XYZ file of N, CA and C in Angstrom:
432
model
N -16.810 -29.597 14.346
C -16.182 -28.302 14.420
C -16.386 -27.503 13.131
N -16.172 -28.102 11.952
C -16.334 -27.402 10.682
C -17.757 -26.908 10.490
N -18.711 -27.650 10.932
C -20.111 -27.261 10.788
C -20.399 -26.004 11.601
N -19.808 -25.881 12.773
C -20.034 -24.712 13.625
C -19.424 -23.456 12.994
N -18.294 -23.570 12.331
C -17.629 -22.430 11.695
C -18.322 -22.062 10.386
N -18.848 -23.011 9.686
C -19.493 -22.770 8.394
C -20.650 -21.785 8.514
N -21.292 -21.749 9.638
C -22.408 -20.825 9.820
C -21.943 -19.369 9.792
N -20.659 -19.113 10.053
C -20.140 -17.750 10.096
C -19.385 -17.348 8.814
N -19.317 -18.264 7.868
C -18.657 -17.970 6.603
C -19.517 -16.985 5.812
N -18.910 -15.929 5.279
C -19.704 -14.959 4.511
C -20.315 -15.621 3.279
N -21.529 -15.267 3.019
C -22.209 -15.762 1.827
C -22.611 -14.542 1.007
N -21.920 -14.378 -0.091
C -22.136 -13.201 -0.919
C -22.794 -13.593 -2.245
N -23.652 -12.742 -2.687
C -24.256 -12.906 -4.008
C -23.767 -11.749 -4.867
N -23.619 -11.996 -6.132
C -23.175 -10.942 -7.024
C -23.798 -11.141 -8.399
N -23.765 -10.096 -9.151
C -24.258 -10.128 -10.514
C -23.076 -9.809 -11.418
N -22.707 -10.741 -12.252
C -21.606 -10.545 -13.170
C -22.117 -9.820 -14.417
N -21.499 -8.706 -14.725
C -21.842 -7.966 -15.940
C -20.623 -8.021 -16.836
N -20.739 -8.717 -17.947
C -19.637 -8.886 -18.885
C -19.634 -7.730 -19.861
N -18.777 -6.741 -19.605
C -18.786 -5.534 -20.439
C -18.386 -5.836 -21.873
N -17.598 -6.866 -22.106
C -17.206 -7.196 -23.473
C -18.357 -7.836 -24.263
N -19.415 -8.195 -23.577
C -20.560 -8.806 -24.246
C -21.504 -7.803 -24.892
N -21.226 -6.507 -24.746
C -22.090 -5.472 -25.316
C -21.417 -4.827 -26.519
N -22.136 -4.722 -27.602
C -21.640 -4.016 -28.789
C -21.740 -2.516 -28.544
N -20.873 -1.755 -29.195
C -20.866 -0.308 -29.008
C -22.207 0.306 -29.387
N -22.811 -0.173 -30.462
C -24.108 0.375 -30.889
C -25.172 0.129 -29.821
N -25.119 -1.013 -29.186
C -26.076 -1.323 -28.124
C -25.858 -0.411 -26.924
N -24.590 -0.201 -26.556
C -24.280 0.679 -25.427
C -24.662 2.126 -25.733
N -24.488 2.547 -26.990
C -24.812 3.924 -27.376
C -26.296 4.218 -27.199
N -27.123 3.211 -27.344
C -28.567 3.427 -27.215
C -29.025 3.455 -25.758
N -28.184 2.991 -24.853
C -28.523 2.987 -23.429
C -28.204 4.357 -22.837
N -29.002 4.828 -21.940
C -28.799 6.154 -21.355
C -28.536 6.028 -19.864
N -27.372 5.429 -19.541
C -26.969 5.344 -18.144
C -25.454 5.408 -18.044
N -24.960 5.678 -16.850
C -23.525 5.864 -16.672
C -22.732 4.569 -16.843
N -23.333 3.452 -16.573
C -22.621 2.189 -16.765
C -22.319 1.991 -18.247
N -23.297 2.244 -19.100
C -23.073 2.133 -20.540
C -22.016 3.136 -20.999
N -22.073 4.351 -20.459
C -21.083 5.366 -20.811
C -19.682 4.929 -20.374
N -19.579 4.365 -19.183
C -18.307 3.879 -18.678
C -17.770 2.767 -19.578
N -18.614 1.818 -19.961
C -18.183 0.733 -20.843
C -17.705 1.279 -22.183
N -18.397 2.271 -22.718
C -17.997 2.856 -24.002
C -16.647 3.553 -23.874
N -16.424 4.249 -22.773
C -15.126 4.889 -22.563
C -14.015 3.849 -22.441
N -14.295 2.790 -21.718
C -13.311 1.728 -21.545
C -12.929 1.104 -22.878
N -13.863 1.029 -23.813
C -13.606 0.399 -25.114
C -13.117 1.371 -26.170
N -12.974 2.646 -25.830
C -12.574 3.627 -26.841
C -11.183 3.300 -27.365
N -11.041 3.460 -28.651
C -9.767 3.195 -29.324
C -9.069 4.516 -29.580
N -8.252 4.947 -28.664
C -7.502 6.178 -28.841
C -8.211 7.369 -28.239
N -7.515 8.488 -28.187
C -8.048 9.673 -27.521
C -9.262 10.287 -28.201
N -9.335 10.241 -29.532
C -10.482 10.842 -30.217
C -11.783 10.137 -29.854
N -11.734 8.817 -29.805
C -12.921 8.057 -29.424
C -13.353 8.374 -28.007
N -12.383 8.529 -27.126
C -12.693 8.867 -25.736
C -13.328 10.232 -25.611
N -12.852 11.211 -26.386
C -13.431 12.551 -26.278
C -14.854 12.587 -26.814
N -15.125 11.830 -27.876
C -16.506 11.774 -28.394
C -17.428 11.084 -27.388
N -16.940 10.045 -26.769
C -17.766 9.286 -25.843
C -17.923 9.971 -24.502
N -17.063 10.920 -24.184
C -17.171 11.650 -22.915
C -18.365 12.585 -22.912
N -18.970 12.849 -24.047
C -20.161 13.709 -24.100
C -21.377 13.013 -23.496
N -21.482 11.737 -23.711
C -22.662 10.981 -23.331
C -22.980 11.016 -21.833
N -22.018 10.825 -20.925
C -22.357 10.811 -19.492
C -22.993 12.095 -18.995
N -22.621 13.225 -19.557
C -23.197 14.494 -19.113
C -24.690 14.561 -19.331
N -25.147 14.005 -20.413
C -26.588 13.987 -20.689
C -27.311 13.025 -19.761
N -26.643 11.965 -19.382
C -27.266 10.942 -18.545
C -27.427 11.418 -17.109
N -26.394 12.060 -16.574
C -26.373 12.389 -15.144
C -26.598 13.870 -14.890
N -27.376 14.521 -15.712
C -27.569 15.958 -15.593
C -28.509 16.409 -14.501
N -29.334 15.536 -13.961
C -30.298 15.944 -12.937
C -29.588 16.314 -11.639
N -30.116 17.315 -10.907
C -29.501 17.722 -9.635
C -29.398 16.575 -8.628
N -30.323 15.649 -8.663
C -30.292 14.529 -7.718
C -29.111 13.602 -7.966
N -28.477 13.727 -9.114
C -27.358 12.855 -9.475
C -25.995 13.483 -9.168
N -25.954 14.528 -8.356
C -24.708 15.254 -8.093
C -23.612 14.352 -7.532
N -23.936 13.519 -6.576
C -22.926 12.634 -5.983
C -22.443 11.603 -7.000
N -23.344 11.100 -7.809
C -22.968 10.153 -8.852
C -22.038 10.820 -9.862
N -22.338 12.053 -10.253
C -21.475 12.796 -11.174
C -20.088 13.003 -10.575
N -20.037 13.377 -9.286
C -18.757 13.589 -8.627
C -17.929 12.304 -8.617
N -18.550 11.194 -8.308
C -17.848 9.907 -8.295
C -17.367 9.530 -9.694
N -18.207 9.757 -10.674
C -17.846 9.439 -12.050
C -16.667 10.310 -12.504
N -16.696 11.596 -12.158
C -15.591 12.493 -12.506
C -14.288 12.041 -11.849
N -14.368 11.646 -10.603
C -13.184 11.167 -9.895
C -12.621 9.930 -10.587
N -13.489 8.978 -10.929
C -13.029 7.785 -11.645
C -12.450 8.168 -13.000
N -13.111 9.072 -13.709
C -12.668 9.469 -15.035
C -11.260 10.055 -14.979
N -11.025 10.904 -13.993
C -9.710 11.552 -13.873
C -8.647 10.592 -13.352
N -8.941 9.941 -12.228
C -7.939 9.113 -11.559
C -7.820 7.708 -12.137
N -8.924 7.127 -12.523
C -8.896 5.745 -12.986
C -8.741 5.592 -14.482
N -9.375 6.464 -15.232
C -9.384 6.308 -16.687
C -8.268 7.121 -17.347
N -8.286 8.438 -17.152
C -7.334 9.301 -17.843
C -5.907 9.098 -17.353
N -5.696 9.075 -16.043
C -4.350 8.911 -15.509
C -3.762 7.549 -15.873
N -4.586 6.513 -15.914
C -4.085 5.186 -16.258
C -3.653 5.122 -17.723
N -4.362 5.826 -18.596
C -4.043 5.788 -20.017
C -2.999 6.821 -20.424
N -2.923 7.901 -19.680
C -1.995 8.986 -20.009
C -1.219 9.395 -18.753
N -0.360 8.505 -18.231
C 0.306 8.791 -16.954
C 1.237 9.996 -17.006
N 1.729 10.352 -18.176
C 2.659 11.475 -18.283
C 1.950 12.820 -18.352
N 0.616 12.829 -18.397
C -0.158 14.055 -18.536
C -0.717 14.470 -17.182
N -0.619 15.745 -16.875
C -1.194 16.281 -15.645
C -2.582 16.835 -15.954
N -3.583 16.359 -15.250
C -4.958 16.789 -15.485
C -5.407 17.763 -14.407
N -6.131 18.801 -14.802
C -6.644 19.746 -13.815
C -7.785 19.124 -13.015
N -8.162 19.785 -11.958
C -9.351 19.360 -11.193
C -10.552 19.489 -12.125
N -11.349 18.460 -12.192
C -12.516 18.460 -13.077
C -13.770 18.629 -12.239
N -14.596 19.620 -12.599
C -15.788 19.904 -11.811
C -17.083 19.433 -12.445
N -17.102 19.314 -13.761
C -18.300 18.760 -14.392
C -17.930 18.064 -15.688
N -18.842 17.264 -16.172
C -18.570 16.440 -17.341
C -18.387 17.262 -18.611
N -19.004 18.415 -18.675
C -18.812 19.287 -19.835
C -17.367 19.778 -19.892
N -16.758 20.065 -18.729
C -15.349 20.443 -18.682
C -14.476 19.324 -19.232
N -14.802 18.090 -18.897
C -14.040 16.942 -19.383
C -14.118 16.890 -20.904
N -15.312 17.026 -21.436
C -15.495 16.961 -22.888
C -14.690 18.051 -23.584
N -14.770 19.280 -23.079
C -14.054 20.399 -23.690
C -12.541 20.180 -23.588
N -12.083 19.790 -22.397
C -10.660 19.571 -22.187
C -10.133 18.482 -23.124
N -10.839 17.381 -23.230
C -10.394 16.300 -24.103
C -10.419 16.716 -25.568
N -11.461 17.412 -25.973
C -11.570 17.848 -27.358
C -10.396 18.751 -27.727
N -10.044 19.672 -26.842
C -8.944 20.599 -27.116
C -7.583 19.917 -27.048
N -7.409 19.039 -26.097
C -6.092 18.445 -25.876
C -5.769 17.288 -26.804
N -6.768 16.607 -27.329
C -6.504 15.442 -28.169
C -5.623 15.824 -29.354
N -5.905 16.943 -29.982
C -5.105 17.384 -31.122
C -3.666 17.650 -30.684
N -3.488 18.355 -29.561
C -2.139 18.648 -29.063
C -1.382 17.370 -28.727
N -2.055 16.450 -28.029
C -1.399 15.202 -27.642
C -0.994 14.400 -28.870
N -1.887 14.326 -29.848
C -1.592 13.549 -31.050
C -0.359 14.112 -31.751
N -0.283 15.431 -31.885
C 0.886 16.047 -32.507
C 2.150 15.777 -31.688
N 2.043 15.881 -30.381
C 3.193 15.636 -29.507
C 3.668 14.190 -29.646
N 2.730 13.233 -29.645
C 3.105 11.821 -29.746
C 3.740 11.520 -31.098
N 3.235 12.136 -32.144
C 3.840 11.936 -33.464
C 5.283 12.435 -33.475
N 5.500 13.628 -32.918
C 6.839 14.206 -32.861
C 7.775 13.316 -32.049
N 7.305 12.828 -30.896
C 8.129 11.942 -30.076
C 8.446 10.652 -30.824
N 7.462 10.123 -31.548
C 7.679 8.907 -32.336
C 8.706 9.119 -33.433
N 8.639 10.271 -34.087
C 9.630 10.584 -35.128
C 11.026 10.677 -34.537
N 11.148 11.342 -33.386
C 12.462 11.476 -32.744
C 13.017 10.112 -32.357
N 12.170 9.259 -31.789
C 12.618 7.915 -31.426
C 13.048 7.142 -32.660
N 12.277 7.261 -33.738
C 12.621 6.575 -34.990
C 13.955 7.041 -35.540
N 14.205 8.333 -35.487
C 15.491 8.862 -35.959
C 16.641 8.322 -35.116
N 16.447 8.321 -33.790
C 17.499 7.820 -32.908
C 17.781 6.347 -33.166
N 16.719 5.558 -33.329
C 16.899 4.132 -33.608
C 17.584 3.931 -34.957
N 17.212 4.736 -35.928
C 17.838 4.640 -37.248
C 19.321 4.965 -37.206
N 19.680 5.996 -36.457
C 21.098 6.348 -36.310
C 21.880 5.215 -35.641
N 21.289 4.665 -34.586
C 21.948 3.576 -33.866
C 22.136 2.371 -34.779
N 21.100 2.004 -35.535
C 21.213 0.868 -36.454
C 22.257 1.156 -37.529
N 22.303 2.403 -38.019
C 23.315 2.775 -39.019
C 24.723 2.631 -38.479
N 24.938 3.047 -37.235
C 26.261 2.903 -36.613
C 26.651 1.434 -36.492
N 25.692 0.606 -36.072
C 25.979 -0.819 -35.905
C 26.290 -1.475 -37.246
N 25.551 -1.109 -38.282
C 25.817 -1.666 -39.610
C 27.179 -1.209 -40.113
N 27.515 0.052 -39.830
C 28.827 0.556 -40.237
C 29.955 -0.189 -39.553
N 29.775 -0.484 -38.271
C 30.805 -1.248 -37.549
C 30.948 -2.644 -38.107
N 29.823 -3.292 -38.441
C 29.870 -4.659 -38.966
C 30.518 -4.689 -40.348
N 30.282 -3.695 -41.160
C 30.856 -3.686 -42.508
C 32.352 -3.370 -42.490
N 32.839 -2.775 -41.406
C 34.264 -2.482 -41.252
C 34.998 -3.568 -40.474
N 34.406 -4.694 -40.349
C 35.057 -5.794 -39.642
C 34.862 -5.768 -38.138
N 34.004 -4.895 -37.665
C 33.676 -4.872 -36.248
C 34.641 -4.058 -35.409
N 35.666 -3.521 -36.030
C 36.624 -2.746 -35.232
C 37.165 -1.596 -36.059
N 37.294 -0.489 -35.439
C 37.717 0.716 -36.141
C 39.237 0.850 -36.206
N 39.974 0.252 -35.308
C 41.408 0.504 -35.218
C 42.273 -0.596 -35.762
N 41.751 -1.628 -36.433
C 42.575 -2.741 -36.905
C 43.287 -2.399 -38.148
């Protein structure tokens, strides 16, 4: 019985590409969207991502690559940007040059916003810790 079923078992072949096995300099010299995608995935912070977003536009600029560009833009917006910046609303992206410009302009704004939010959180945490230390130094109770 097992032998009869084994003939219908799917047999798939695949090629494993270990993206962590490529150095950034090696990927930078490659001129394809896979290398560009790997570089974006490895970017450290928004500035690195905006610099690396320039590369795919040069790679996929031919008219025959229109569907590939559309798919890449969809992944960039929905898979890459939204996953890393869920609190940010991104406009519809029509070409890779728009992505580069948008990221270049927004990175500065986002960085300033995140710094301000971090400062506010730090102040709040500091106030809370100060209150707790004050309570402990007063014997833990205000009305005794």
